[in-house]
Short mmCIF file of C-alpha atoms in Angstrom, two decimals:
data_model
loop_
_atom_site.label_atom_id
_atom_site.label_comp_id
_atom_site.label_asym_id
_atom_site.label_seq_id
_atom_site.Cartn_x
_atom_site.Cartn_y
_atom_site.Cartn_z
CA MET A 1 34.70 -41.07 -24.89
CA PHE A 2 31.06 -40.52 -26.20
CA GLN A 3 28.95 -38.12 -24.33
CA PRO A 4 25.17 -37.43 -25.14
CA ARG A 5 24.62 -34.21 -26.64
CA PRO A 6 22.40 -31.19 -25.13
CA LEU A 7 18.96 -30.95 -26.75
CA LEU A 8 19.97 -27.50 -27.93
CA TYR A 9 22.89 -29.13 -30.02
CA ILE A 10 20.75 -31.83 -31.31
CA ALA A 11 17.98 -29.12 -32.68
CA ALA A 12 20.86 -27.36 -34.47
CA ILE A 13 22.21 -30.43 -35.96
CA ALA A 14 18.75 -31.36 -36.98
CA VAL A 15 17.88 -27.90 -38.58
CA ALA A 16 21.35 -28.44 -40.43
CA ALA A 17 20.14 -31.62 -41.72
CA ILE A 18 16.79 -30.27 -43.16
CA VAL A 19 18.51 -27.44 -44.90
CA GLY A 20 21.20 -29.96 -46.60
CA LEU A 21 24.17 -29.54 -44.53
CA SER A 22 26.20 -32.69 -44.31
CA VAL A 23 27.04 -32.26 -40.73
CA ALA A 24 25.81 -34.70 -38.33
CA PRO A 25 26.84 -35.73 -34.66
CA ARG A 26 28.21 -39.13 -34.17
CA LEU A 27 26.03 -39.67 -31.17
CA TYR A 28 22.77 -37.96 -30.07
CA THR A 29 19.92 -38.53 -28.00
CA ASN A 30 16.90 -39.70 -30.08
CA LYS A 31 13.45 -37.97 -29.06
CA ILE A 32 11.25 -40.23 -30.83
CA SER A 33 9.31 -42.24 -28.04
CA ALA A 34 8.94 -45.28 -30.24
CA LEU A 35 12.31 -45.78 -29.92
CA ASN A 36 12.47 -45.63 -26.14
CA ASP A 37 14.04 -42.40 -25.75
CA GLY A 38 17.50 -44.38 -26.54
CA ILE A 39 20.96 -43.36 -27.67
CA ILE A 40 21.87 -43.76 -31.07
CA PHE A 41 25.68 -44.48 -31.87
CA TYR A 42 26.93 -43.60 -35.31
CA ASP A 43 30.30 -44.80 -36.79
CA PRO A 44 32.82 -42.19 -36.43
CA ASP A 45 33.71 -42.47 -40.23
CA ALA A 46 30.02 -42.96 -41.35
CA PRO A 47 28.83 -40.51 -44.24
CA THR A 48 25.50 -38.81 -44.03
CA LEU A 49 23.50 -40.27 -46.87
CA ALA A 50 20.25 -38.90 -48.72
CA LEU A 51 16.93 -40.26 -49.09
CA LYS A 52 13.93 -38.96 -50.73
CA THR A 53 11.10 -37.99 -48.52
CA SER A 54 8.57 -39.98 -50.75
CA ALA A 55 10.48 -43.28 -49.97
CA LEU A 56 8.11 -44.11 -47.17
CA GLU A 57 4.93 -43.28 -48.78
CA SER A 58 3.12 -46.10 -49.83
CA GLY A 59 -0.49 -45.33 -50.17
CA ASN A 60 -0.41 -45.43 -53.85
CA ILE A 61 1.23 -48.54 -54.14
CA PRO A 62 -0.74 -51.79 -54.54
CA PHE A 63 -0.90 -54.40 -51.97
CA THR A 64 1.88 -57.38 -52.53
CA SER A 65 0.57 -60.85 -51.44
CA HIS A 66 3.07 -63.37 -50.56
CA ALA A 67 1.47 -66.77 -49.94
CA SER A 68 3.35 -70.01 -50.90
CA ASP A 69 3.34 -73.64 -50.24
CA LYS A 70 7.08 -73.75 -49.87
CA PRO A 71 8.83 -73.25 -46.42
CA PHE A 72 9.40 -69.91 -45.54
CA GLY A 73 7.33 -68.45 -48.50
CA THR A 74 4.46 -66.83 -46.52
CA TYR A 75 4.64 -63.66 -44.97
CA LEU A 76 2.90 -60.17 -44.57
CA GLN A 77 4.58 -56.93 -46.02
CA GLN A 78 4.11 -53.36 -46.65
CA THR A 79 5.40 -52.70 -50.21
CA LEU A 80 7.40 -49.70 -51.24
CA ASP A 81 8.42 -47.83 -54.13
CA PHE A 82 11.88 -49.20 -54.99
CA GLY A 83 13.14 -46.36 -57.01
CA PRO A 84 14.38 -44.21 -53.81
CA PHE A 85 15.82 -47.06 -52.25
CA LYS A 86 17.77 -48.01 -55.48
CA GLU A 87 19.44 -44.56 -55.40
CA LEU A 88 20.23 -44.96 -51.52
CA PHE A 89 21.72 -48.49 -52.76
CA ASP A 90 23.72 -46.98 -55.28
CA ALA A 91 25.16 -44.31 -53.06
CA ILE A 92 25.96 -47.06 -50.42
CA SER A 93 27.83 -49.00 -52.89
CA THR A 94 30.22 -46.39 -53.56
CA THR A 95 31.26 -46.22 -49.87
CA THR A 96 32.21 -49.85 -49.67
CA ASN A 97 35.14 -51.99 -51.11
CA THR A 98 32.69 -54.99 -50.63
CA ALA A 99 30.26 -55.76 -53.61
CA ILE A 100 26.79 -55.83 -52.13
CA HIS A 101 23.51 -57.17 -53.90
CA SER A 102 20.21 -55.64 -53.80
CA ARG A 103 16.78 -57.60 -54.27
CA GLY A 104 15.63 -55.36 -56.60
CA GLU A 105 12.35 -54.35 -54.48
CA ALA A 106 11.71 -52.41 -51.33
CA HIS A 107 9.35 -53.70 -48.59
CA ILE A 108 8.64 -53.93 -44.68
CA THR A 109 8.23 -57.22 -43.30
CA VAL A 110 5.29 -57.19 -40.64
CA ILE A 111 4.80 -60.72 -40.08
CA SER A 112 7.84 -62.82 -40.92
CA PRO A 113 8.23 -66.32 -42.44
CA PRO A 114 9.30 -67.97 -39.34
CA GLU A 115 6.69 -66.19 -37.38
CA PHE A 116 3.94 -67.62 -39.80
CA ASP A 117 5.43 -70.99 -40.43
CA HIS A 118 6.57 -71.89 -36.76
CA VAL A 119 3.69 -70.11 -34.75
CA LEU A 120 0.57 -68.74 -36.65
CA LYS A 121 -0.04 -71.59 -39.04
CA PRO A 122 0.31 -74.31 -36.65
CA ALA A 123 -2.33 -72.40 -34.55
CA GLY A 124 -4.52 -72.22 -37.43
CA VAL A 125 -4.06 -68.87 -38.28
CA THR A 126 -4.19 -68.54 -42.26
CA ILE A 127 -2.49 -65.88 -44.59
CA GLU A 128 -5.81 -64.71 -45.66
CA GLU A 129 -6.96 -64.06 -42.34
CA ILE A 130 -3.58 -62.00 -41.66
CA GLU A 131 -4.16 -60.28 -45.01
CA SER A 132 -7.62 -59.41 -44.46
CA ILE A 133 -6.62 -57.66 -41.34
CA ALA A 134 -3.87 -55.81 -42.84
CA LEU A 135 -6.33 -54.49 -45.67
CA ARG A 136 -8.87 -53.41 -43.46
CA SER A 137 -6.16 -51.60 -41.36
CA GLY A 138 -4.88 -49.73 -44.40
CA ILE A 139 -1.15 -51.38 -44.43
CA GLN A 140 -0.06 -49.50 -47.30
CA ASP A 141 -0.94 -46.24 -45.57
CA ALA A 142 1.04 -46.93 -42.60
CA ARG A 143 2.96 -43.83 -41.35
CA LEU A 144 6.73 -44.47 -41.13
CA VAL A 145 9.74 -42.20 -40.58
CA PRO A 146 13.20 -43.08 -41.32
CA VAL A 147 15.56 -43.31 -38.32
CA CYS A 148 18.95 -44.07 -39.54
CA LEU A 149 21.17 -46.24 -42.05
CA GLY A 150 21.86 -49.88 -40.29
CA ARG A 151 24.70 -51.78 -40.96
CA PHE A 152 26.18 -55.25 -39.69
CA SER A 153 29.78 -55.98 -40.51
CA GLY A 154 30.88 -58.79 -38.77
CA THR A 155 31.03 -62.51 -38.04
CA LEU A 156 27.65 -64.30 -36.29
CA PRO A 157 28.16 -64.93 -32.86
CA ASN A 158 26.71 -68.48 -33.08
CA PRO A 159 26.96 -69.96 -36.49
CA LYS A 160 24.97 -72.90 -37.04
CA THR A 161 26.42 -74.41 -40.30
CA ASP A 162 29.83 -73.54 -42.02
CA ALA A 163 27.95 -71.36 -44.55
CA ASP A 164 27.19 -69.10 -41.49
CA LYS A 165 30.66 -68.67 -40.56
CA GLY A 166 32.83 -66.10 -41.85
CA THR A 167 32.20 -62.15 -42.37
CA PHE A 168 28.84 -60.66 -43.35
CA LEU A 169 28.03 -57.31 -44.63
CA LEU A 170 24.35 -56.06 -44.38
CA TYR A 171 22.71 -52.77 -44.88
CA SER A 172 19.22 -51.59 -43.94
CA LEU A 173 17.11 -48.58 -43.53
CA VAL A 174 15.93 -48.41 -40.01
CA VAL A 175 12.46 -46.94 -39.84
CA ALA A 176 10.05 -46.20 -36.79
CA ASP A 177 6.54 -47.12 -36.57
CA VAL A 178 5.76 -43.98 -34.61
CA HIS A 179 1.90 -44.10 -34.89
CA ASN A 180 1.93 -47.84 -34.20
CA ASP A 181 0.24 -48.41 -37.43
CA LEU A 182 2.03 -51.59 -38.24
CA LEU A 183 2.07 -52.76 -34.59
CA ALA A 184 -1.67 -52.53 -34.52
CA ILE A 185 -1.80 -55.00 -37.22
CA ARG A 186 0.50 -57.56 -35.27
CA ARG A 187 -1.80 -56.93 -32.16
CA LYS A 188 -4.93 -57.93 -34.20
CA VAL A 189 -3.26 -60.94 -35.62
CA PHE A 190 -2.17 -61.81 -31.97
CA GLU A 191 -5.71 -61.64 -31.19
CA VAL A 192 -6.79 -64.10 -33.85
CA TYR A 193 -3.81 -66.41 -32.75
CA ARG A 194 -5.16 -66.36 -29.14
CA GLU A 195 -8.88 -66.93 -29.83
CA LYS A 196 -7.56 -69.99 -31.94
CA GLY A 197 -5.81 -71.38 -28.88
CA GLY A 198 -2.33 -70.54 -29.71
CA GLN A 199 0.35 -70.20 -26.87
CA GLY A 200 0.88 -66.26 -26.29
CA ALA A 201 4.52 -66.74 -25.13
CA LEU A 202 5.39 -67.94 -28.78
CA PHE A 203 4.22 -64.69 -30.54
CA GLN A 204 5.11 -61.27 -29.02
CA PRO A 205 3.37 -58.50 -31.39
CA GLU A 206 5.73 -56.03 -29.78
CA GLY A 207 8.91 -58.08 -31.02
CA PHE A 208 9.01 -56.13 -34.04
CA TRP A 209 11.89 -53.99 -35.74
CA PRO A 210 10.62 -52.16 -38.75
CA HIS A 211 13.20 -51.92 -41.45
CA VAL A 212 13.90 -51.88 -45.24
CA THR A 213 16.75 -54.29 -46.26
CA LEU A 214 18.85 -52.52 -48.87
CA GLY A 215 21.91 -54.66 -49.53
CA PHE A 216 23.98 -57.72 -48.57
CA ASP A 217 27.22 -59.43 -49.70
CA ARG A 218 26.05 -63.08 -49.00
CA ARG A 219 22.52 -63.05 -47.78
CA ASP A 220 20.33 -61.37 -45.45
CA LEU A 221 20.53 -61.85 -41.64
CA PHE A 222 17.60 -62.05 -39.10
CA ILE A 223 16.69 -62.62 -35.49
CA GLU A 224 17.43 -66.24 -35.94
CA ASP A 225 21.03 -64.93 -36.73
CA SER A 226 21.03 -63.16 -33.38
CA ILE A 227 20.84 -59.78 -35.53
CA TYR A 228 18.32 -57.31 -34.42
CA LYS A 229 17.54 -54.10 -36.45
CA GLY A 230 16.36 -51.48 -34.30
CA SER A 231 17.87 -48.10 -33.14
CA ASN A 232 20.80 -50.14 -31.94
CA TYR A 233 21.69 -51.25 -35.35
CA CYS A 234 22.42 -47.66 -36.46
CA TYR A 235 25.77 -46.79 -38.43
CA ALA A 236 25.09 -43.65 -40.34
CA PRO A 237 22.47 -40.60 -40.40
CA ILE A 238 19.88 -40.19 -43.05
CA ARG A 239 19.23 -36.93 -44.54
CA MET A 240 15.58 -36.34 -46.04
CA VAL A 241 15.82 -34.55 -49.43
CA ARG A 242 12.95 -33.93 -51.92
#
């Protein structure tokens, strides 16, 4: 039976991770308030994987705009350096017998394509307004910390088409927006949305689980698939290395 670990045990494990030991608890009480002080469950057989400390530092990386006339082609992201995530993807690939595919880039979605197409755009909010808010807020300087490696391996609870049936495999790095830098952008977008007459019930700024998609076998999975990528999604610990 799983039991929460005492804080002293947690601290010891944290120190071990920092100095490079591969020991990691299968379950520990997370002390990051942004995660609602929840409990993180790791897979009993999950490895501890390494990620460079620079992976989430994007201040020197140019902002990337995503504006398109095509459905679901417009969204807002914080662009990251793919290099460290390619190394993590390669490490993950050695742990699974299923071939997984990478997009060849790394980012954190801040406003999703469905949020824009189905909610914000119909209310008259433009991608130019959203990007202006993001750039004024310093989206590329958002301060993030890694939480864990997330994994989904299974069938969707409510497949909408035959293509949604069968098993899926998906890996992501779950991160915490500990200073609410990205959440602040979503809240400012919400203000514009409401000022334009948008229905508040349709856009929840706090309905946001930042993550970096690393790889998948068939396709990425989303909230629309009933997949949530917060600390509930954790599969394996991440050890930060230089």
